[in-house]
Amino acid sequence: MNFPIRGSLHRHGEGCRTVPLAGHVGFDSLPDQLVNKSVSQGFCFNILCVGLGKSTLMDTLFNTKFEGEPATHTQPGVQLRSNTYDLQESNVGLKLTIVSTVGFGDQINKEDSYKPIVEFIDAQFEAYLQEELKIRRVLHAYHDSRIHACLYFIAPTGHSLKSLDLVTMKKLDSKVNIIPIIAKSDAISKSELTKFKIKITSELVSNGVQIYQFPTDDESVAEINGTMNAHLPFAVIGSTEELKIGNKMMKARQYPWGTVQVENEAHCDFVKLREMLIRVNMEDLREQTHSRHYELYRRCKLEEMGFQDTDPDSKPFSLQETYEAKRNEFLGELQKKEEEMRQMFVQRVKEKEAELKEAEKELHEKFDRLKKLHQDEKKKLEDKKKSLDDEVNAFKQRKTAAELLQSQGSQAGGSQTLKRDKEKKNLGFL
């Protein structure tokens, strides 16, 4: 709709002036304004790659050699590595983040292999939610790390999906847009590949796995997206090597039996994947991530925190009322916890006092027993000492008496000897 003003704006009367128009006047320029603003801010797109063969395919998809550390298959668990690259195409800038799952499927026990992936996706949702809940939000400058597309690489076995694949995709389908891909599809024949695709689709449906469906509500892309939905899962081949085929240089893989052209739709679905992922549905993937997966996470998280849109009577429930109700509930629970802790503290103190009194009583009893034992031992020692003293005194008396007797005996013996000598002397003179 355009304003019916053309040429110049006139105002009649004295002092009239003419205001020339700089150009077309109308609000149909809003899309152009949005485009210019979006282009100036740039875009971001985050891809999660689960499975094998992802590095080469990413290089081929974006025609860029992404630098990254090679991953070993000796990891004790599943680790997620995130690398962000700044790409430029014409005047459009893209901040591309590629998240790879290192060690996925390499463990003997694969029961919990999906958990690190789910936790990583939830962590990105939580970071965005925390930014939204801030008083001063800067979402226009916030680097959105939420996963927009999950390329799930399926091994070209030609048989059926592994239990690990089914379990992982079932855990992820409510959190991310899953696009199943048969990696290294040149490993099986065309007839086997067709049967494999049908079997994969059947198993996904029977197990209730919701993969991303290209939207058909927009008339401009409804036909091509409807056609491409029938080609899922895409069977792709990646290669950064260019070979001369005819008069053109093309990305291809050279084998002893022939050449597989990556961009030849008769050889693989790489072109279909590139068209659907990058050219046609990149913005829809971003929108689905925000309006469907993130909103589901946000709603569940706020409901866990007790926030609701309506009260028990189905009346609108404002955020302020919810906050006040949760605050009062929290304060009530806090007071209850404090009272329980106080009672528990008093009870523990009483128990400790009783234990200390009992221990003190036992110590006193032990002290009395030891004191009595000490006194008994002391009395025994004193009695023994007295007995020994009596024995010593008696011994001394006997010793003195014996010495006296010995002295007297010696004196008597000496007198007799003198008397005999005198008698002998007298006899000699005779």
CSV table of C-alpha atoms in Angstrom, one decimal:
chain,number,residue,atom,x,y,z
A,1,MET,CA,0.0,0.0,0.0
A,2,ASN,CA,1.4,3.4,-1.0
A,3,PHE,CA,0.5,6.8,0.2
A,4,PRO,CA,-1.4,8.8,-2.5
A,5,ILE,CA,1.0,11.7,-2.2
A,6,ARG,CA,3.0,12.4,-5.3
A,7,GLY,CA,5.2,15.3,-6.4
A,8,SER,CA,5.3,18.0,-3.7
A,9,LEU,CA,3.5,18.8,-0.5
A,10,HIS,CA,1.6,22.1,-0.6
A,11,ARG,CA,0.2,24.2,2.2
A,12,HIS,CA,-2.1,27.0,1.1
A,13,GLY,CA,-2.1,30.5,2.7
A,14,GLU,CA,0.5,33.0,3.5
A,15,GLY,CA,4.0,31.8,3.9
A,16,CYS,CA,3.3,28.6,2.0
A,17,ARG,CA,6.3,26.4,1.3
A,18,THR,CA,7.0,23.4,-0.9
A,19,VAL,CA,8.5,20.2,0.6
A,20,PRO,CA,10.0,18.0,-2.2
A,21,LEU,CA,9.9,14.2,-1.6
A,22,ALA,CA,13.2,12.3,-1.8
A,23,GLY,CA,11.6,9.3,-3.4
A,24,HIS,CA,9.0,6.6,-3.0
A,25,VAL,CA,6.9,6.9,0.2
A,26,GLY,CA,5.5,3.6,1.6
A,27,PHE,CA,5.9,0.9,4.2
A,28,ASP,CA,6.6,-1.7,1.6
A,29,SER,CA,10.2,-0.9,2.2
A,30,LEU,CA,10.1,-2.6,5.6
A,31,PRO,CA,11.4,-6.0,4.2
A,32,ASP,CA,14.4,-4.2,2.7
A,33,GLN,CA,15.1,-2.5,6.0
A,34,LEU,CA,15.0,-5.9,7.8
A,35,VAL,CA,17.3,-7.4,5.2
A,36,ASN,CA,19.8,-4.5,5.5
A,37,LYS,CA,19.7,-4.7,9.3
A,38,SER,CA,20.1,-8.5,9.3
A,39,VAL,CA,23.0,-8.4,6.8
A,40,SER,CA,24.8,-5.7,8.9
A,41,GLN,CA,24.4,-7.9,12.0
A,42,GLY,CA,25.4,-11.1,10.3
A,43,PHE,CA,24.0,-14.6,10.9
A,44,CYS,CA,24.9,-17.6,12.9
A,45,PHE,CA,24.3,-21.3,12.2
A,46,ASN,CA,25.2,-24.2,14.5
A,47,ILE,CA,25.5,-27.8,13.3
A,48,LEU,CA,25.9,-30.9,15.4
A,49,CYS,CA,27.5,-33.8,13.7
A,50,VAL,CA,26.9,-37.3,15.2
A,51,GLY,CA,28.8,-40.2,13.8
A,52,LEU,CA,31.6,-40.9,11.4
A,53,GLY,CA,32.7,-39.1,8.2
A,54,LYS,CA,31.6,-35.7,9.3
A,55,SER,CA,34.8,-33.7,8.8
A,56,THR,CA,35.1,-34.3,5.1
A,57,LEU,CA,31.4,-33.7,4.5
A,58,MET,CA,31.6,-30.3,6.3
A,59,ASP,CA,34.6,-29.2,4.3
A,60,THR,CA,32.7,-30.2,1.1
A,61,LEU,CA,29.4,-28.6,2.1
A,62,PHE,CA,30.9,-25.1,2.8
A,63,ASN,CA,33.7,-25.5,0.3
A,64,THR,CA,36.2,-24.6,3.0
A,65,LYS,CA,39.0,-26.5,4.7
A,66,PHE,CA,38.0,-26.3,8.4
A,67,GLU,CA,41.0,-26.7,10.7
A,68,GLY,CA,40.6,-29.0,13.7
A,69,GLU,CA,42.4,-31.5,15.8
A,70,PRO,CA,42.1,-35.1,14.5
A,71,ALA,CA,40.1,-37.3,16.9
A,72,THR,CA,41.3,-40.7,18.1
A,73,HIS,CA,39.0,-43.7,18.8
A,74,THR,CA,40.5,-44.4,22.2
A,75,GLN,CA,38.3,-41.9,24.2
A,76,PRO,CA,37.0,-43.3,27.6
A,77,GLY,CA,33.7,-41.5,26.9
A,78,VAL,CA,31.9,-39.3,24.5
A,79,GLN,CA,33.3,-35.7,24.2
A,80,LEU,CA,31.9,-32.8,22.3
A,81,ARG,CA,34.2,-30.4,20.5
A,82,SER,CA,32.9,-27.1,19.3
A,83,ASN,CA,34.7,-25.0,16.7
A,84,THR,CA,33.4,-21.6,15.4
A,85,TYR,CA,34.4,-20.2,12.0
A,86,ASP,CA,33.6,-16.8,10.4
A,87,LEU,CA,32.6,-17.3,6.8
A,88,GLN,CA,31.9,-14.6,4.2
A,89,GLU,CA,29.9,-15.0,1.0
A,90,SER,CA,29.3,-11.8,-1.1
A,91,ASN,CA,28.3,-9.3,1.6
A,92,VAL,CA,26.7,-11.8,4.0
A,93,GLY,CA,28.7,-12.9,7.0
A,94,LEU,CA,28.0,-16.3,8.7
A,95,LYS,CA,29.3,-17.4,12.1
A,96,LEU,CA,29.3,-21.1,11.6
A,97,THR,CA,29.8,-23.4,14.6
A,98,ILE,CA,30.4,-27.1,14.1
A,99,VAL,CA,30.1,-29.4,17.1
A,100,SER,CA,31.5,-32.9,16.7
A,101,THR,CA,30.9,-35.9,18.9
A,102,VAL,CA,34.3,-37.5,19.6
A,103,GLY,CA,34.3,-41.1,20.7
A,104,PHE,CA,30.6,-41.7,19.9
A,105,GLY,CA,30.0,-45.4,19.5
A,106,ASP,CA,33.6,-46.4,20.3
A,107,GLN,CA,32.9,-47.7,23.9
A,108,ILE,CA,32.1,-51.3,24.7
A,109,ASN,CA,29.2,-50.2,26.9
A,110,LYS,CA,27.2,-47.7,24.8
A,111,GLU,CA,24.3,-47.4,27.1
A,112,ASP,CA,24.9,-43.8,28.1
A,113,SER,CA,26.6,-42.6,25.0
A,114,TYR,CA,23.7,-40.2,24.2
A,115,LYS,CA,23.8,-38.4,27.6
A,116,PRO,CA,26.8,-36.0,26.9
A,117,ILE,CA,25.0,-35.0,23.6
A,118,VAL,CA,21.7,-34.3,25.4
A,119,GLU,CA,23.5,-32.4,28.2
A,120,PHE,CA,25.4,-30.3,25.7
A,121,ILE,CA,22.2,-29.3,23.8
A,122,ASP,CA,20.4,-28.5,27.1
A,123,ALA,CA,23.4,-26.4,28.3
A,124,GLN,CA,23.1,-24.2,25.2
A,125,PHE,CA,19.3,-23.8,25.9
A,126,GLU,CA,20.0,-23.0,29.5
A,127,ALA,CA,22.6,-20.3,28.6
A,128,TYR,CA,20.1,-18.6,26.2
A,129,LEU,CA,17.4,-18.8,28.9
A,130,GLN,CA,19.6,-17.3,31.5
A,131,GLU,CA,20.4,-14.4,29.1
A,132,GLU,CA,16.7,-13.9,28.5
A,133,LEU,CA,16.0,-13.8,32.2
A,134,LYS,CA,18.5,-11.0,32.9
A,135,ILE,CA,17.3,-7.6,33.8
A,136,ARG,CA,19.5,-6.1,31.1
A,137,ARG,CA,19.4,-8.3,28.1
A,138,VAL,CA,21.7,-8.0,25.1
A,139,LEU,CA,20.3,-10.7,22.9
A,140,HIS,CA,21.2,-8.7,19.8
A,141,ALA,CA,24.9,-9.1,20.7
A,142,TYR,CA,24.6,-12.5,22.3
A,143,HIS,CA,26.3,-15.4,20.5
A,144,ASP,CA,23.5,-17.9,20.0
A,145,SER,CA,25.1,-21.3,20.5
A,146,ARG,CA,21.8,-23.3,20.3
A,147,ILE,CA,22.1,-26.2,17.9
A,148,HIS,CA,20.0,-25.5,14.7
A,149,ALA,CA,20.6,-28.8,12.9
A,150,CYS,CA,21.8,-32.3,13.8
A,151,LEU,CA,23.3,-34.2,11.0
A,152,TYR,CA,23.1,-37.8,12.1
A,153,PHE,CA,25.5,-40.0,10.2
A,154,ILE,CA,24.3,-43.6,9.7
A,155,ALA,CA,26.9,-46.3,8.8
A,156,PRO,CA,26.3,-47.8,5.3
A,157,THR,CA,25.7,-51.3,6.6
A,158,GLY,CA,22.8,-52.0,4.3
A,159,HIS,CA,21.0,-53.9,7.0
A,160,SER,CA,19.2,-51.9,9.7
A,161,LEU,CA,19.8,-49.2,12.2
A,162,LYS,CA,21.8,-49.9,15.3
A,163,SER,CA,20.1,-49.8,18.7
A,164,LEU,CA,22.5,-47.0,19.6
A,165,ASP,CA,21.2,-44.9,16.6
A,166,LEU,CA,17.6,-45.5,17.5
A,167,VAL,CA,18.0,-44.6,21.2
A,168,THR,CA,20.1,-41.6,20.5
A,169,MET,CA,17.8,-40.1,17.8
A,170,LYS,CA,14.8,-40.8,20.1
A,171,LYS,CA,16.4,-38.8,22.9
A,172,LEU,CA,17.3,-36.0,20.5
A,173,ASP,CA,14.2,-35.5,18.4
A,174,SER,CA,12.5,-33.2,20.9
A,175,LYS,CA,15.6,-31.1,21.3
A,176,VAL,CA,17.1,-30.6,17.9
A,177,ASN,CA,16.2,-30.8,14.2
A,178,ILE,CA,17.5,-34.2,13.1
A,179,ILE,CA,18.5,-34.8,9.5
A,180,PRO,CA,19.6,-38.4,9.0
A,181,ILE,CA,22.4,-39.0,6.5
A,182,ILE,CA,23.9,-42.2,5.2
A,183,ALA,CA,27.6,-41.5,5.2
A,184,LYS,CA,30.0,-42.9,2.7
A,185,SER,CA,27.1,-44.2,0.6
A,186,ASP,CA,29.4,-45.4,-2.2
A,187,ALA,CA,30.2,-48.4,0.1
A,188,ILE,CA,27.0,-50.2,-1.0
A,189,SER,CA,25.3,-50.7,-4.4
A,190,LYS,CA,22.4,-48.6,-5.6
A,191,SER,CA,19.8,-51.3,-5.2
A,192,GLU,CA,21.0,-52.0,-1.7
A,193,LEU,CA,21.0,-48.3,-0.9
A,194,THR,CA,17.3,-47.9,-2.0
A,195,LYS,CA,16.3,-50.8,0.2
A,196,PHE,CA,18.4,-49.4,3.1
A,197,LYS,CA,16.7,-46.1,2.8
A,198,ILE,CA,13.2,-47.7,3.0
A,199,LYS,CA,14.3,-49.8,5.9
A,200,ILE,CA,15.7,-46.8,7.8
A,201,THR,CA,12.5,-44.8,7.2
A,202,SER,CA,10.3,-47.7,8.4
A,203,GLU,CA,12.4,-48.2,11.6
A,204,LEU,CA,12.3,-44.5,12.4
A,205,VAL,CA,8.5,-44.5,12.0
A,206,SER,CA,7.9,-47.7,14.0
A,207,ASN,CA,10.1,-46.4,16.8
A,208,GLY,CA,8.4,-43.0,16.9
A,209,VAL,CA,11.5,-41.0,16.0
A,210,GLN,CA,10.6,-37.6,14.7
A,211,ILE,CA,13.1,-36.4,12.2
A,212,TYR,CA,13.1,-32.9,10.7
A,213,GLN,CA,10.7,-32.5,7.8
A,214,PHE,CA,11.3,-29.8,5.3
A,215,PRO,CA,8.4,-27.3,5.5
A,216,THR,CA,5.8,-27.3,2.8
A,217,ASP,CA,3.5,-24.5,4.1
A,218,ASP,CA,5.4,-21.9,2.0
A,219,GLU,CA,4.2,-22.1,-1.6
A,220,SER,CA,7.5,-20.9,-3.0
A,221,VAL,CA,9.4,-24.0,-1.6
A,222,ALA,CA,6.5,-26.4,-1.0
A,223,GLU,CA,7.1,-28.4,-4.1
A,224,ILE,CA,10.9,-28.9,-3.8
A,225,ASN,CA,10.7,-29.5,0.0
A,226,GLY,CA,7.9,-32.1,-0.5
A,227,THR,CA,10.0,-33.9,-3.1
A,228,MET,CA,13.1,-33.8,-0.9
A,229,ASN,CA,11.2,-35.2,2.1
A,230,ALA,CA,10.7,-38.3,0.1
A,231,HIS,CA,14.5,-38.7,-0.4
A,232,LEU,CA,15.3,-38.8,3.3
A,233,PRO,CA,17.7,-40.0,4.6
A,234,PHE,CA,20.2,-38.5,2.2
A,235,ALA,CA,22.9,-40.8,0.9
A,236,VAL,CA,26.0,-38.6,0.6
A,237,ILE,CA,29.7,-38.7,-0.2
A,238,GLY,CA,32.2,-36.1,0.8
A,239,SER,CA,35.5,-35.2,-0.9
A,240,THR,CA,37.7,-32.1,-1.1
A,241,GLU,CA,39.8,-33.6,-3.9
A,242,GLU,CA,39.1,-32.1,-7.4
A,243,LEU,CA,39.6,-34.3,-10.4
A,244,LYS,CA,39.3,-33.4,-14.1
A,245,ILE,CA,36.3,-35.0,-15.6
A,246,GLY,CA,35.8,-34.1,-19.2
A,247,ASN,CA,36.7,-30.4,-19.5
A,248,LYS,CA,35.7,-29.5,-15.9
A,249,MET,CA,37.3,-29.8,-12.5
A,250,MET,CA,34.9,-31.5,-10.1
A,251,LYS,CA,34.9,-32.8,-6.6
A,252,ALA,CA,35.2,-36.6,-6.8
A,253,ARG,CA,36.6,-39.7,-5.3
A,254,GLN,CA,38.9,-41.9,-7.4
A,255,TYR,CA,38.7,-45.6,-7.0
A,256,PRO,CA,40.3,-48.4,-9.0
A,257,TRP,CA,36.9,-49.3,-10.5
A,258,GLY,CA,35.9,-45.8,-11.4
A,259,THR,CA,35.2,-42.2,-10.2
A,260,VAL,CA,32.4,-41.1,-7.9
A,261,GLN,CA,31.3,-37.5,-8.5
A,262,VAL,CA,30.2,-35.7,-5.3
A,263,GLU,CA,28.0,-33.2,-7.1
A,264,ASN,CA,26.5,-35.7,-9.5
A,265,GLU,CA,22.9,-36.4,-8.3
A,266,ALA,CA,23.0,-39.8,-10.1
A,267,HIS,CA,25.9,-40.8,-7.8
A,268,CYS,CA,24.8,-39.4,-4.4
A,269,ASP,CA,22.4,-36.9,-2.7
A,270,PHE,CA,25.1,-34.4,-1.7
A,271,VAL,CA,23.6,-31.7,-3.9
A,272,LYS,CA,20.1,-32.3,-2.4
A,273,LEU,CA,21.5,-32.0,1.1
A,274,ARG,CA,23.4,-28.8,0.3
A,275,GLU,CA,20.3,-27.3,-1.3
A,276,MET,CA,18.0,-28.2,1.6
A,277,LEU,CA,20.4,-27.4,4.4
A,278,ILE,CA,22.0,-24.2,3.2
A,279,ARG,CA,20.1,-22.6,0.3
A,280,VAL,CA,16.4,-23.3,1.0
A,281,ASN,CA,15.8,-24.2,4.7
A,282,MET,CA,18.6,-22.7,6.8
A,283,GLU,CA,16.3,-19.9,8.2
A,284,ASP,CA,13.5,-22.4,8.9
A,285,LEU,CA,16.0,-24.6,10.9
A,286,ARG,CA,16.9,-21.5,13.0
A,287,GLU,CA,13.2,-20.7,13.5
A,288,GLN,CA,12.2,-24.2,14.4
A,289,THR,CA,15.0,-24.4,16.9
A,290,HIS,CA,13.7,-21.2,18.6
A,291,SER,CA,10.0,-21.6,18.3
A,292,ARG,CA,9.7,-25.4,18.9
A,293,HIS,CA,12.7,-26.9,20.6
A,294,TYR,CA,13.8,-24.0,22.7
A,295,GLU,CA,10.2,-23.1,23.7
A,296,LEU,CA,9.6,-26.6,24.9
A,297,TYR,CA,12.8,-26.5,27.0
A,298,ARG,CA,11.9,-23.0,28.3
A,299,ARG,CA,8.3,-24.1,29.2
A,300,CYS,CA,9.4,-27.2,31.0
A,301,LYS,CA,12.1,-25.3,32.9
A,302,LEU,CA,9.7,-22.5,34.0
A,303,GLU,CA,7.1,-25.1,35.0
A,304,GLU,CA,9.7,-26.9,37.1
A,305,MET,CA,10.3,-23.5,38.8
A,306,GLY,CA,6.6,-23.2,39.6
A,307,PHE,CA,5.6,-20.6,37.0
A,308,GLN,CA,2.2,-21.0,35.3
A,309,ASP,CA,0.1,-19.0,32.9
A,310,THR,CA,-3.1,-19.7,34.8
A,311,ASP,CA,-4.1,-20.3,38.5
A,312,PRO,CA,-6.1,-23.3,39.7
A,313,ASP,CA,-9.3,-21.5,38.6
A,314,SER,CA,-8.0,-21.1,35.0
A,315,LYS,CA,-7.6,-17.4,35.5
A,316,PRO,CA,-4.7,-15.5,34.1
A,317,PHE,CA,-1.7,-15.6,36.4
A,318,SER,CA,0.7,-12.7,36.2
A,319,LEU,CA,4.4,-13.1,36.5
A,320,GLN,CA,4.4,-10.8,39.5
A,321,GLU,CA,1.8,-12.9,41.3
A,322,THR,CA,3.7,-16.0,40.4
A,323,TYR,CA,6.9,-14.5,41.8
A,324,GLU,CA,5.2,-13.4,45.0
A,325,ALA,CA,3.6,-16.8,45.5
A,326,LYS,CA,6.9,-18.6,44.8
A,327,ARG,CA,8.7,-16.2,47.1
A,328,ASN,CA,6.2,-16.7,49.9
A,329,GLU,CA,6.4,-20.5,49.4
A,330,PHE,CA,10.1,-20.3,49.4
A,331,LEU,CA,10.2,-18.2,52.6
A,332,GLY,CA,7.8,-20.6,54.3
A,333,GLU,CA,9.9,-23.6,53.3
A,334,LEU,CA,13.0,-21.7,54.4
A,335,GLN,CA,11.5,-20.9,57.8
A,336,LYS,CA,10.4,-24.5,58.1
A,337,LYS,CA,13.9,-25.7,57.3
A,338,GLU,CA,15.4,-23.3,59.8
A,339,GLU,CA,13.0,-24.5,62.5
A,340,GLU,CA,13.8,-28.1,61.6
A,341,MET,CA,17.6,-27.3,61.7
A,342,ARG,CA,17.2,-25.5,65.0
A,343,GLN,CA,15.3,-28.4,66.6
A,344,MET,CA,17.8,-30.8,65.1
A,345,PHE,CA,20.7,-28.7,66.5
A,346,VAL,CA,19.0,-28.5,70.0
A,347,GLN,CA,18.5,-32.3,69.9
A,348,ARG,CA,22.1,-32.9,68.8
A,349,VAL,CA,23.3,-30.6,71.6
A,350,LYS,CA,21.3,-32.5,74.2
A,351,GLU,CA,22.5,-35.8,72.9
A,352,LYS,CA,26.1,-34.5,73.0
A,353,GLU,CA,25.7,-33.2,76.5
A,354,ALA,CA,24.3,-36.6,77.6
A,355,GLU,CA,27.2,-38.3,76.0
A,356,LEU,CA,29.7,-35.9,77.7
A,357,LYS,CA,28.0,-36.4,81.1
A,358,GLU,CA,28.1,-40.2,80.7
A,359,ALA,CA,31.7,-40.0,79.6
A,360,GLU,CA,32.5,-37.7,82.6
A,361,LYS,CA,30.8,-40.2,85.0
A,362,GLU,CA,32.8,-43.0,83.5
A,363,LEU,CA,36.0,-41.0,84.0
A,364,HIS,CA,35.1,-40.3,87.6
A,365,GLU,CA,34.4,-43.9,88.3
A,366,LYS,CA,37.6,-44.9,86.6
A,367,PHE,CA,39.5,-42.3,88.6
A,368,ASP,CA,38.0,-43.6,91.9
A,369,ARG,CA,38.9,-47.2,91.0
A,370,LEU,CA,42.4,-46.2,90.1
A,371,LYS,CA,42.7,-44.1,93.3
A,372,LYS,CA,41.5,-47.0,95.5
A,373,LEU,CA,43.8,-49.3,93.7
A,374,HIS,CA,46.7,-46.9,94.3
A,375,GLN,CA,45.9,-46.6,98.0
A,376,ASP,CA,45.7,-50.4,98.3
A,377,GLU,CA,49.1,-50.7,96.5
A,378,LYS,CA,50.5,-48.0,98.7
A,379,LYS,CA,49.4,-49.7,101.9
A,380,LYS,CA,50.8,-53.0,100.7
A,381,LEU,CA,54.1,-51.3,100.0
A,382,GLU,CA,54.1,-49.6,103.4
A,383,ASP,CA,53.4,-52.9,105.2
A,384,LYS,CA,56.1,-54.6,103.2
A,385,LYS,CA,58.5,-51.8,104.0
A,386,LYS,CA,57.7,-52.1,107.7
A,387,SER,CA,58.2,-55.8,107.6
A,388,LEU,CA,61.6,-55.3,105.8
A,389,ASP,CA,62.6,-52.7,108.4
A,390,ASP,CA,61.7,-55.1,111.2
A,391,GLU,CA,63.8,-57.8,109.6
A,392,VAL,CA,66.7,-55.3,109.1
A,393,ASN,CA,66.6,-54.3,112.8
A,394,ALA,CA,66.4,-57.9,114.0
A,395,PHE,CA,69.3,-58.7,111.7
A,396,LYS,CA,71.3,-55.8,113.1
A,397,GLN,CA,70.6,-56.9,116.6
A,398,ARG,CA,71.7,-60.5,115.9
A,399,LYS,CA,74.8,-59.1,114.1
A,400,THR,CA,75.7,-57.0,117.2
A,401,ALA,CA,75.2,-59.9,119.5
A,402,ALA,CA,77.3,-62.1,117.3
A,403,GLU,CA,80.1,-59.5,117.2
A,404,LEU,CA,79.9,-59.1,121.0
A,405,LEU,CA,80.2,-62.8,121.5
A,406,GLN,CA,83.0,-63.1,119.1
A,407,SER,CA,84.8,-60.3,120.8
A,408,GLN,CA,84.4,-61.9,124.2
A,409,GLY,CA,85.5,-65.2,122.8
A,410,SER,CA,88.6,-63.6,121.3
A,411,GLN,CA,89.5,-62.0,124.7
A,412,ALA,CA,89.0,-65.3,126.5
A,413,GLY,CA,91.2,-67.1,124.0
A,414,GLY,CA,94.0,-64.6,124.4
A,415,SER,CA,94.0,-64.9,128.2
A,416,GLN,CA,94.3,-68.6,128.0
A,417,THR,CA,97.2,-68.4,125.5
A,418,LEU,CA,99.1,-66.0,127.8
A,419,LYS,CA,98.6,-68.3,130.7
A,420,ARG,CA,99.9,-71.3,128.8
A,421,ASP,CA,102.9,-69.4,127.6
A,422,LYS,CA,103.6,-68.4,131.2
A,423,GLU,CA,103.3,-71.9,132.4
A,424,LYS,CA,105.6,-73.2,129.7
A,425,LYS,CA,108.1,-70.6,130.5
A,426,ASN,CA,108.1,-71.5,134.2
A,427,LEU,CA,108.6,-75.1,133.4
A,428,GLY,CA,111.5,-74.3,131.2
A,429,PHE,CA,113.4,-72.6,134.0
A,430,LEU,CA,113.0,-75.6,136.1
